[in-house]
Amino acid sequence: MAHVLVVDDSNTMREIVSSFLVKNGFEVTRANDGRDGLEQLRNDPSIKLVLSDVNMPNMDGLTMAEKIRGEMGNKAVHIVMLTTEDNQAMRERGRAIGVTGWVVKPFRGEAVLGPFKKMCGL
Amino acid sequence: MTETTKLEAKVLLIDPDPVERQNLADFCVAQGLKPLESEPGGALSLLEAHQDLAGLMMSEALLTDASAGLAWTRSVHKLRPELPVFLRRTSARALSPQEREFVQFEWSSSDMEQLRSSVDRTIFSLRYPTPLVHGIVELTCSALRSMFPNAVVEAQSPYVVHDRIIQGEVSTLIAIESTWCRGYMMLQTEENALRQGLIAGLSYEGLGGELSFRDLNNMLGETTNLIWGAFKNRYIPPEAFANQQTQVPIVINHAHKYISFGSTDPQLCIRYNLSEGKRPELPPLVIVQRFIFNLHWSPDQFAEYSAAADSGPTGELDLF
C-alpha cells in the first residue's frame, strides 16, 4: 500500500489531510513537527511520500527536508510542502534542498490526488 | 499610532426634496464622503458603474414614490446587498418587515448627529480601502469554505467598531505586519455554536462527535492560520518580514470579555454566517473577524503594493 507521512503541527490539518488520503487508499503515518517527522521516517522505510507543513515548532519543514536529503541520505522519498507560504525565496530554498513539489494551502485533495498516486507508484 | 491617510468614500444620494438633498450633500462632503446624486431611474446604472460605492442614502419618500417604490428599492438591494442603506425618515410610521430587510439605519433631518454616528460606524472605506476589504472578505470566505466545506458561507456588510468586546468564548489573535500596516487579526465565536456546527457536519467527515475545547480551539486556530497565510501572500511584501519593531501590551480581561490594544482606532469588523444548506432555518454559526492596525497604518502604501501583487493559485501542486 502507498505509504504517506503527514507532518503538521495542527491536529486539525493533520486529520483533514490524513482522512482524505486514507479514504483514497493510502496508508498514513502522522507526525506533529519536523523532528517527529524525521523519527517516523527513520523508523519506517516503506514511506514513499512526505507531505509536510513548513512553519512548525521544534523543527520546520524545510529543515526536516534538508536533513532527509543530507544526514539521512534519503534521495528516494518524495517530499511535498503543504503550507500557507507562497514566498518565492522559500520555494527556491525548497527546490535547492531537493523538495519534490509545493502546495499552497488550503488543501484541495482532488487537485493533488493524481500526482500523489504517481509519486507512490499507484 | 501612525497618522491615518484621509480616504474618500462614495455614497449614492437619492432624495427628491432639493433642499434636503443639498443639505445631505453638504453633510457628506463635511464627513469626507463623495456624494453621487441621482434620480431613481439612473441609480441602477450608477450602482453597476461604481463598484467602490460605500453606501446608499435615500429618502423614505422613495418607498411610496411612483417612479421608485418598494420594488425598486428591493432591486437596488439585490444588486448590491453589501451596501448599507441610510433612510431619511419623512414620517413617524413604523417600517414594514419588508422595508426593514434592506434599511440598516433610519434618521431624520432634525437629528444629523444620529446620521453622523451611523456613518462613522458603517462607512468602513473612510478608513479601510475598499479593495483591501473586498480582498479580505474574498480570502476569508475561501479559507472558511476550505475548513467548513459543507457550510453555506456568507459575509455580512463590513463595518467599523470602536468597542473592545470579545464575542463568544473562543477567539484567536494573530499579528499582521507589512510595510503599510502593523496590527492584529482576531477571529471570535461562541464555543457552543462552533461545537454544534461541527457536530452537524459543517466541516470534514470525522470532525465531530466527542469534541474537547482543544479541538474547537484548533479548528478556529487553523482557520486563522489559513486566512493569515492568504493575507500574507497577497498583501505583505517579503521585505516586511525583516522588521523588528516596537510592540504595545494587549490587555485581556476574560471575565468581562474585554480586549484592548492600547488604542482607540476603529477596528474593521466582518461577520461571517456559516449555515447548513439543507436546514437554513437553523441559527447560523457566526464567526466575527476583526482587524486593528494600531501600530502602523498607511493605506496609500497598501494601494501601491496591492497593484503589484500577483498571488499564485492555491491547492495545486507545483512540481519542481
CSV table of C-alpha atoms in Angstrom, one decimal:
chain,number,residue,atom,x,y,z
A,1,MET,CA,0.0,0.0,0.0
A,2,ALA,CA,1.2,3.6,-0.8
A,3,HIS,CA,2.5,5.0,2.5
A,4,VAL,CA,2.4,8.7,3.2
A,5,LEU,CA,3.9,10.6,6.2
A,6,VAL,CA,1.8,13.7,7.0
A,7,VAL,CA,3.7,16.3,9.1
A,8,ASP,CA,1.8,19.2,10.5
A,9,ASP,CA,1.7,20.9,13.9
A,10,SER,CA,-2.0,21.5,13.5
A,11,ASN,CA,-4.0,18.4,14.6
A,12,THR,CA,-7.0,19.6,12.6
A,13,MET,CA,-5.0,19.9,9.4
A,14,ARG,CA,-3.3,16.5,10.0
A,15,GLU,CA,-6.7,14.9,10.3
A,16,ILE,CA,-8.2,16.7,7.3
A,17,VAL,CA,-5.3,15.6,5.1
A,18,SER,CA,-5.0,12.1,6.6
A,19,SER,CA,-8.7,11.3,6.3
A,20,PHE,CA,-8.7,12.3,2.7
A,21,LEU,CA,-5.6,10.2,1.9
A,22,VAL,CA,-7.0,7.1,3.8
A,23,LYS,CA,-10.3,7.4,2.0
A,24,ASN,CA,-8.3,7.3,-1.2
A,25,GLY,CA,-6.4,4.1,-0.4
A,26,PHE,CA,-3.2,5.5,1.2
A,27,GLU,CA,-1.6,4.3,4.4
A,28,VAL,CA,-0.9,7.3,6.6
A,29,THR,CA,1.6,8.0,9.4
A,30,ARG,CA,1.2,11.3,11.3
A,31,ALA,CA,3.9,13.5,12.8
A,32,ASN,CA,3.4,16.8,14.6
A,33,ASP,CA,6.7,18.6,13.7
A,34,GLY,CA,9.8,18.2,11.7
A,35,ARG,CA,11.7,16.4,14.4
A,36,ASP,CA,8.9,13.9,14.9
A,37,GLY,CA,8.7,13.5,11.1
A,38,LEU,CA,12.4,12.6,10.8
A,39,GLU,CA,11.9,10.0,13.6
A,40,GLN,CA,8.9,8.4,11.8
A,41,LEU,CA,10.7,8.3,8.5
A,42,ARG,CA,13.8,6.6,10.1
A,43,ASN,CA,11.5,4.0,11.7
A,44,ASP,CA,9.6,3.2,8.5
A,45,PRO,CA,11.4,3.0,5.2
A,46,SER,CA,8.2,2.0,3.4
A,47,ILE,CA,7.1,5.7,3.3
A,48,LYS,CA,7.1,6.9,-0.3
A,49,LEU,CA,5.8,10.5,0.2
A,50,VAL,CA,6.4,13.1,2.9
A,51,LEU,CA,3.7,15.7,2.9
A,52,SER,CA,4.8,18.5,5.3
A,53,ASP,CA,3.9,21.9,6.6
A,54,VAL,CA,6.7,24.5,6.6
A,55,ASN,CA,6.2,26.6,9.8
A,56,MET,CA,6.3,24.3,12.8
A,57,PRO,CA,7.8,24.3,16.3
A,58,ASN,CA,10.9,22.4,17.2
A,59,MET,CA,11.9,21.8,13.6
A,60,ASP,CA,10.4,23.4,10.5
A,61,GLY,CA,9.5,21.5,7.4
A,62,LEU,CA,12.4,22.8,5.2
A,63,THR,CA,15.0,21.9,7.8
A,64,MET,CA,13.4,18.4,8.0
A,65,ALA,CA,13.6,18.1,4.2
A,66,GLU,CA,17.3,19.2,4.3
A,67,LYS,CA,18.1,16.5,6.9
A,68,ILE,CA,16.2,13.8,5.0
A,69,ARG,CA,18.3,14.5,1.9
A,70,GLY,CA,21.5,15.3,3.7
A,71,GLU,CA,22.0,13.5,7.1
A,72,MET,CA,19.7,10.6,6.2
A,73,GLY,CA,20.9,10.4,2.6
A,74,ASN,CA,17.4,9.5,1.5
A,75,LYS,CA,17.1,10.8,-2.1
A,76,ALA,CA,14.2,8.4,-3.0
A,77,VAL,CA,11.3,9.6,-0.9
A,78,HIS,CA,9.2,12.4,-2.4
A,79,ILE,CA,8.8,15.5,-0.3
A,80,VAL,CA,5.9,17.9,-0.9
A,81,MET,CA,5.5,21.0,1.2
A,82,LEU,CA,1.9,21.8,2.1
A,83,THR,CA,1.9,25.3,3.5
A,84,THR,CA,0.3,28.8,3.7
A,85,GLU,CA,3.7,30.1,2.5
A,86,ASP,CA,3.8,31.4,-1.1
A,87,ASN,CA,7.1,33.1,-0.8
A,88,GLN,CA,9.4,32.7,-3.8
A,89,ALA,CA,12.6,32.7,-1.8
A,90,MET,CA,11.2,29.9,0.4
A,91,ARG,CA,10.2,27.9,-2.7
A,92,GLU,CA,13.7,28.4,-4.1
A,93,ARG,CA,15.2,27.1,-0.9
A,94,GLY,CA,12.9,24.1,-1.1
A,95,ARG,CA,14.0,23.4,-4.7
A,96,ALA,CA,17.7,23.7,-3.8
A,97,ILE,CA,17.2,21.2,-0.9
A,98,GLY,CA,15.6,18.7,-3.2
A,99,VAL,CA,11.9,19.1,-2.3
A,100,THR,CA,9.7,17.5,-5.0
A,101,GLY,CA,6.8,20.0,-5.0
A,102,TRP,CA,5.0,22.8,-3.3
A,103,VAL,CA,1.2,23.2,-2.5
A,104,VAL,CA,-0.2,26.4,-1.1
A,105,LYS,CA,-3.0,25.8,1.5
A,106,PRO,CA,-5.9,25.5,1.6
A,107,PHE,CA,-5.6,21.7,0.9
A,108,ARG,CA,-7.8,20.6,-2.0
A,109,GLY,CA,-7.4,16.9,-2.1
A,110,GLU,CA,-8.8,16.3,-5.6
A,111,ALA,CA,-6.3,18.7,-7.1
A,112,VAL,CA,-3.3,16.7,-5.9
A,113,LEU,CA,-4.6,13.2,-5.7
A,114,GLY,CA,-3.3,12.2,-9.2
A,115,PRO,CA,0.3,13.4,-8.7
A,116,PHE,CA,0.4,11.9,-5.2
A,117,LYS,CA,-0.7,8.5,-6.5
A,118,LYS,CA,2.0,8.7,-9.2
A,119,MET,CA,4.7,9.5,-6.6
A,120,CYS,CA,3.6,6.5,-4.6
A,121,GLY,CA,3.7,4.2,-7.6
A,122,LEU,CA,0.0,3.7,-7.8
B,1,MET,CA,-0.3,55.3,16.2
B,2,THR,CA,0.6,56.5,12.7
B,3,GLU,CA,-1.3,59.3,11.2
B,4,THR,CA,-4.2,58.0,9.1
B,5,THR,CA,-4.4,59.0,5.5
B,6,LYS,CA,-7.7,60.6,4.7
B,7,LEU,CA,-9.7,58.4,2.5
B,8,GLU,CA,-12.7,59.4,0.5
B,9,ALA,CA,-15.8,57.2,0.2
B,10,LYS,CA,-18.5,57.5,-2.4
B,11,VAL,CA,-22.2,57.3,-1.5
B,12,LEU,CA,-25.2,57.3,-3.7
B,13,LEU,CA,-27.6,60.0,-2.8
B,14,ILE,CA,-31.3,59.9,-3.9
B,15,ASP,CA,-33.7,62.4,-2.4
B,16,PRO,CA,-36.5,64.1,-4.3
B,17,ASP,CA,-36.5,67.1,-2.0
B,18,PRO,CA,-33.9,69.5,-3.4
B,19,VAL,CA,-33.3,71.3,-0.1
B,20,GLU,CA,-32.8,68.1,1.8
B,21,ARG,CA,-30.6,66.7,-1.0
B,22,GLN,CA,-28.4,69.8,-0.9
B,23,ASN,CA,-28.1,69.6,2.9
B,24,LEU,CA,-27.2,65.9,2.7
B,25,ALA,CA,-24.7,66.6,0.0
B,26,ASP,CA,-23.0,69.2,2.2
B,27,PHE,CA,-23.1,66.9,5.2
B,28,CYS,CA,-21.4,64.2,3.1
B,29,VAL,CA,-18.6,66.5,1.9
B,30,ALA,CA,-18.0,67.5,5.6
B,31,GLN,CA,-17.7,63.9,6.5
B,32,GLY,CA,-15.2,63.0,3.8
B,33,LEU,CA,-17.9,61.3,1.7
B,34,LYS,CA,-18.2,62.0,-2.0
B,35,PRO,CA,-22.0,62.2,-2.8
B,36,LEU,CA,-23.2,60.9,-6.2
B,37,GLU,CA,-26.6,62.5,-6.7
B,38,SER,CA,-29.1,60.6,-8.8
B,39,GLU,CA,-32.7,60.2,-9.7
B,40,PRO,CA,-34.3,56.8,-9.1
B,41,GLY,CA,-34.2,56.0,-12.8
B,42,GLY,CA,-30.4,56.4,-13.0
B,43,ALA,CA,-29.5,54.7,-9.8
B,44,LEU,CA,-29.1,51.1,-11.0
B,45,SER,CA,-26.6,52.0,-13.7
B,46,LEU,CA,-24.7,54.1,-11.2
B,47,LEU,CA,-24.6,51.2,-8.8
B,48,GLU,CA,-23.1,49.0,-11.5
B,49,ALA,CA,-20.7,51.6,-12.7
B,50,HIS,CA,-19.3,52.5,-9.2
B,51,GLN,CA,-18.3,49.2,-7.6
B,52,ASP,CA,-16.4,51.2,-4.9
B,53,LEU,CA,-19.6,52.8,-3.5
B,54,ALA,CA,-19.7,52.7,0.3
B,55,GLY,CA,-23.4,53.3,0.9
B,56,LEU,CA,-26.8,54.5,-0.3
B,57,MET,CA,-28.6,57.5,1.2
B,58,MET,CA,-32.2,57.7,0.3
B,59,SER,CA,-35.4,59.3,1.3
B,60,GLU,CA,-38.4,57.5,2.8
B,61,ALA,CA,-40.5,59.3,0.2
B,62,LEU,CA,-39.0,57.0,-2.5
B,63,LEU,CA,-40.6,53.9,-0.8
B,64,THR,CA,-44.0,55.3,-1.9
B,65,ASP,CA,-42.9,57.2,-5.0
B,66,ALA,CA,-44.5,56.3,-8.3
B,67,SER,CA,-41.1,56.1,-10.1
B,68,ALA,CA,-39.4,54.1,-7.4
B,69,GLY,CA,-41.3,52.3,-4.6
B,70,LEU,CA,-40.6,49.2,-2.6
B,71,ALA,CA,-39.9,47.0,-5.7
B,72,TRP,CA,-37.3,49.5,-6.9
B,73,THR,CA,-35.6,49.5,-3.5
B,74,ARG,CA,-35.6,45.8,-3.4
B,75,SER,CA,-33.9,45.6,-6.8
B,76,VAL,CA,-31.3,48.1,-5.6
B,77,HIS,CA,-30.6,45.9,-2.6
B,78,LYS,CA,-30.5,42.8,-4.7
B,79,LEU,CA,-27.9,44.3,-7.0
B,80,ARG,CA,-25.6,45.5,-4.2
B,81,PRO,CA,-26.7,43.7,-1.0
B,82,GLU,CA,-23.5,44.7,0.8
B,83,LEU,CA,-24.2,48.4,0.7
B,84,PRO,CA,-25.6,49.9,3.9
B,85,VAL,CA,-28.8,51.9,3.3
B,86,PHE,CA,-29.4,55.1,5.3
B,87,LEU,CA,-33.0,56.0,5.1
B,88,ARG,CA,-34.1,59.6,5.8
B,89,ARG,CA,-37.5,59.3,7.6
B,90,THR,CA,-40.2,61.7,6.5
B,91,SER,CA,-43.0,60.1,8.6
B,92,ALA,CA,-43.4,58.6,12.0
B,93,ARG,CA,-44.9,55.3,10.8
B,94,ALA,CA,-43.2,52.0,11.7
B,95,LEU,CA,-41.3,50.4,8.8
B,96,SER,CA,-42.8,47.2,7.5
B,97,PRO,CA,-40.8,43.9,7.8
B,98,GLN,CA,-40.2,44.1,4.0
B,99,GLU,CA,-38.7,47.6,4.3
B,100,ARG,CA,-36.6,46.6,7.3
B,101,GLU,CA,-34.9,43.9,5.2
B,102,PHE,CA,-32.8,46.5,3.4
B,103,VAL,CA,-32.7,49.5,5.7
B,104,GLN,CA,-29.7,49.5,8.1
B,105,PHE,CA,-30.2,53.0,9.5
B,106,GLU,CA,-33.0,55.4,9.9
B,107,TRP,CA,-32.5,59.1,10.6
B,108,SER,CA,-34.5,62.3,10.4
B,109,SER,CA,-33.1,65.6,9.2
B,110,SER,CA,-33.7,67.1,12.6
B,111,ASP,CA,-31.0,64.9,14.0
B,112,MET,CA,-27.9,64.9,11.9
B,113,GLU,CA,-25.8,63.6,14.8
B,114,GLN,CA,-27.7,60.3,14.5
B,115,LEU,CA,-26.6,60.1,10.9
B,116,ARG,CA,-23.1,61.1,11.7
B,117,SER,CA,-22.8,58.3,14.2
B,118,SER,CA,-24.2,55.7,11.8
B,119,VAL,CA,-21.8,56.9,9.0
B,120,ASP,CA,-18.8,56.7,11.3
B,121,ARG,CA,-19.7,53.2,12.2
B,122,THR,CA,-20.7,51.9,8.8
B,123,ILE,CA,-18.7,53.5,6.1
B,124,PHE,CA,-15.6,51.4,6.6
B,125,SER,CA,-13.9,52.8,3.5
B,126,LEU,CA,-13.4,56.1,5.2
B,127,ARG,CA,-10.5,54.3,6.9
B,128,TYR,CA,-10.1,51.0,5.1
B,129,PRO,CA,-9.6,51.0,1.3
B,130,THR,CA,-12.4,49.2,-0.4
B,131,PRO,CA,-10.2,46.8,-2.5
B,132,LEU,CA,-8.5,45.7,0.8
B,133,VAL,CA,-11.8,45.0,2.5
B,134,HIS,CA,-13.1,43.1,-0.6
B,135,GLY,CA,-9.9,41.2,-0.7
B,136,ILE,CA,-10.1,40.3,3.0
B,137,VAL,CA,-13.7,39.1,2.5
B,138,GLU,CA,-12.7,37.0,-0.5
B,139,LEU,CA,-9.8,35.3,1.0
B,140,THR,CA,-11.6,34.7,4.3
B,141,CYS,CA,-14.6,33.2,2.6
B,142,SER,CA,-12.2,30.9,0.7
B,143,ALA,CA,-10.5,29.8,4.0
B,144,LEU,CA,-13.8,29.3,5.7
B,145,ARG,CA,-15.1,27.2,2.8
B,146,SER,CA,-12.0,25.2,2.9
B,147,MET,CA,-12.3,24.5,6.7
B,148,PHE,CA,-16.1,24.1,6.6
B,149,PRO,CA,-16.7,22.6,3.2
B,150,ASN,CA,-20.3,21.6,4.0
B,151,ALA,CA,-21.4,25.1,5.2
B,152,VAL,CA,-23.0,27.9,3.2
B,153,VAL,CA,-20.6,30.8,4.0
B,154,GLU,CA,-21.8,34.4,3.7
B,155,ALA,CA,-20.2,37.6,4.7
B,156,GLN,CA,-22.3,40.4,6.1
B,157,SER,CA,-21.6,44.0,5.3
B,158,PRO,CA,-18.2,45.1,6.8
B,159,TYR,CA,-18.3,47.9,9.3
B,160,VAL,CA,-16.1,49.6,11.8
B,161,VAL,CA,-16.3,49.3,15.6
B,162,HIS,CA,-14.7,51.1,18.5
B,163,ASP,CA,-15.6,48.7,21.2
B,164,ARG,CA,-13.2,46.3,22.9
B,165,ILE,CA,-15.6,43.4,23.3
B,166,ILE,CA,-14.6,39.7,22.7
B,167,GLN,CA,-17.6,37.9,21.1
B,168,GLY,CA,-18.1,34.4,22.4
B,169,GLU,CA,-15.7,32.2,24.2
B,170,VAL,CA,-13.3,31.0,21.5
B,171,SER,CA,-11.0,33.6,20.0
B,172,THR,CA,-7.7,33.8,18.1
B,173,LEU,CA,-5.3,36.6,17.7
B,174,ILE,CA,-2.5,36.8,15.1
B,175,ALA,CA,0.0,39.6,14.4
B,176,ILE,CA,-0.1,41.1,10.9
B,177,GLU,CA,2.9,43.2,9.8
B,178,SER,CA,3.6,44.7,6.4
B,179,THR,CA,5.3,47.8,5.1
B,180,TRP,CA,1.9,49.6,5.1
B,181,CYS,CA,0.3,48.2,8.3
B,182,ARG,CA,1.1,46.6,11.7
B,183,GLY,CA,-1.5,45.2,13.9
B,184,TYR,CA,-3.7,42.1,14.6
B,185,MET,CA,-6.4,40.0,13.2
B,186,MET,CA,-8.9,38.3,15.5
B,187,LEU,CA,-11.5,35.6,14.9
B,188,GLN,CA,-14.1,35.2,17.6
B,189,THR,CA,-17.0,32.9,18.0
B,190,GLU,CA,-19.2,31.1,20.5
B,191,GLU,CA,-17.9,27.7,21.7
B,192,ASN,CA,-21.3,26.0,21.7
B,193,ALA,CA,-22.2,27.3,18.3
B,194,LEU,CA,-18.9,26.1,16.9
B,195,ARG,CA,-19.4,22.7,18.6
B,196,GLN,CA,-22.9,22.3,17.2
B,197,GLY,CA,-21.7,23.3,13.7
B,198,LEU,CA,-19.1,20.6,13.7
B,199,ILE,CA,-21.5,18.0,15.1
B,200,ALA,CA,-23.9,19.0,12.3
B,201,GLY,CA,-21.2,18.2,9.8
B,202,LEU,CA,-20.3,21.6,8.5
B,203,SER,CA,-16.6,20.6,8.5
B,204,TYR,CA,-14.9,17.4,7.4
B,205,GLU,CA,-16.1,13.9,7.9
B,206,GLY,CA,-14.7,12.7,11.2
B,207,LEU,CA,-14.5,16.1,12.7
B,208,GLY,CA,-17.4,16.0,15.1
B,209,GLY,CA,-18.6,13.6,17.9
B,210,GLU,CA,-16.6,14.0,21.1
B,211,LEU,CA,-15.1,17.4,20.8
B,212,SER,CA,-13.0,18.9,23.5
B,213,PHE,CA,-12.4,22.6,23.9
B,214,ARG,CA,-8.9,22.0,22.4
B,215,ASP,CA,-10.4,20.6,19.2
B,216,LEU,CA,-12.6,23.7,18.9
B,217,ASN,CA,-9.6,25.9,19.5
B,218,ASN,CA,-7.6,24.0,16.9
B,219,MET,CA,-10.4,24.4,14.3
B,220,LEU,CA,-10.5,28.2,14.8
B,221,GLY,CA,-6.7,28.3,15.0
B,222,GLU,CA,-6.2,26.5,11.7
B,223,THR,CA,-8.8,28.8,10.1
B,224,THR,CA,-6.9,31.8,11.4
B,225,ASN,CA,-3.7,30.3,10.0
B,226,LEU,CA,-5.2,29.9,6.6
B,227,ILE,CA,-6.5,33.5,6.5
B,228,TRP,CA,-3.2,34.8,7.8
B,229,GLY,CA,-1.3,32.9,5.2
B,230,ALA,CA,-3.5,34.1,2.4
B,231,PHE,CA,-3.4,37.7,3.6
B,232,LYS,CA,0.4,37.5,3.8
B,233,ASN,CA,0.8,36.0,0.3
B,234,ARG,CA,-1.4,38.7,-1.1
B,235,TYR,CA,-0.6,41.9,0.8
B,236,ILE,CA,2.7,41.6,2.5
B,237,PRO,CA,5.9,42.1,0.6
B,238,PRO,CA,8.8,39.8,1.7
B,239,GLU,CA,10.9,42.8,2.9
B,240,ALA,CA,8.3,43.4,5.6
B,241,PHE,CA,9.5,40.3,7.5
B,242,ALA,CA,12.8,41.9,8.3
B,243,ASN,CA,11.2,44.5,10.6
B,244,GLN,CA,11.7,44.1,14.3
B,245,GLN,CA,9.7,47.0,15.7
B,246,THR,CA,8.1,48.1,18.9
B,247,GLN,CA,5.1,46.4,20.4
B,248,VAL,CA,2.5,47.6,22.8
B,249,PRO,CA,0.9,45.4,25.5
B,250,ILE,CA,-2.5,43.8,24.8
B,251,VAL,CA,-4.8,43.8,27.8
B,252,ILE,CA,-7.3,40.9,28.0
B,253,ASN,CA,-9.9,40.5,30.7
B,254,HIS,CA,-11.8,37.3,30.2
B,255,ALA,CA,-14.3,37.9,32.9
B,256,HIS,CA,-15.6,41.0,31.1
B,257,LYS,CA,-14.9,39.7,27.6
B,258,TYR,CA,-12.6,42.7,27.1
B,259,ILE,CA,-9.6,43.1,24.9
B,260,SER,CA,-7.6,46.3,24.5
B,261,PHE,CA,-4.8,47.1,22.1
B,262,GLY,CA,-3.9,50.3,23.8
B,263,SER,CA,-5.6,52.3,21.1
B,264,THR,CA,-9.0,53.7,20.2
B,265,ASP,CA,-8.5,53.3,16.5
B,266,PRO,CA,-11.6,52.0,14.7
B,267,GLN,CA,-11.5,48.3,14.0
B,268,LEU,CA,-12.6,46.7,10.8
B,269,CYS,CA,-15.3,44.1,11.6
B,270,ILE,CA,-16.8,41.5,9.4
B,271,ARG,CA,-19.3,38.8,10.5
B,272,TYR,CA,-19.5,35.5,8.6
B,273,ASN,CA,-22.5,33.3,8.8
B,274,LEU,CA,-22.0,29.6,8.3
B,275,SER,CA,-25.2,27.7,7.9
B,276,GLU,CA,-26.5,24.3,6.9
B,277,GLY,CA,-27.6,24.4,3.3
B,278,LYS,CA,-30.3,21.8,4.0
B,279,ARG,CA,-31.6,23.4,7.1
B,280,PRO,CA,-31.3,27.2,6.5
B,281,GLU,CA,-33.9,27.9,9.2
B,282,LEU,CA,-31.4,26.9,12.0
B,283,PRO,CA,-29.4,29.7,13.5
B,284,PRO,CA,-26.0,30.0,11.7
B,285,LEU,CA,-22.6,29.7,13.3
B,286,VAL,CA,-21.3,33.3,13.4
B,287,ILE,CA,-17.6,33.9,13.2
B,288,VAL,CA,-16.6,37.5,13.8
B,289,GLN,CA,-13.4,38.8,12.2
B,290,ARG,CA,-11.7,42.0,13.3
B,291,PHE,CA,-8.6,43.9,12.1
B,292,ILE,CA,-6.9,46.5,14.2
B,293,PHE,CA,-3.8,48.2,12.7
B,294,ASN,CA,-2.9,50.0,15.9
B,295,LEU,CA,0.8,50.2,15.4
B,296,HIS,CA,1.1,51.4,11.8
B,297,TRP,CA,-1.4,52.3,9.1
B,298,SER,CA,-0.6,53.7,5.7
B,299,PRO,CA,-3.3,52.8,3.3
B,300,ASP,CA,-1.6,54.7,0.5
B,301,GLN,CA,1.2,52.2,0.5
B,302,PHE,CA,-1.3,49.4,0.5
B,303,ALA,CA,-2.6,50.7,-2.8
B,304,GLU,CA,0.8,50.7,-4.3
B,305,TYR,CA,1.7,47.2,-3.2
B,306,SER,CA,-1.6,45.6,-3.9
B,307,ALA,CA,-1.4,46.9,-7.5
B,308,ALA,CA,1.8,45.0,-7.9
B,309,ALA,CA,0.7,41.8,-6.1
B,310,ASP,CA,0.2,38.7,-8.0
B,311,SER,CA,-0.7,35.7,-5.9
B,312,GLY,CA,-0.4,32.3,-7.3
B,313,PRO,CA,-3.1,29.6,-7.2
B,314,THR,CA,-3.7,27.7,-4.0
B,315,GLY,CA,-4.3,24.0,-3.5
B,316,GLU,CA,-2.4,23.0,-6.7
B,317,LEU,CA,0.9,21.1,-6.8
B,318,ASP,CA,3.8,23.0,-8.2
B,319,LEU,CA,6.3,20.3,-9.2
B,320,PHE,CA,10.0,21.3,-9.0
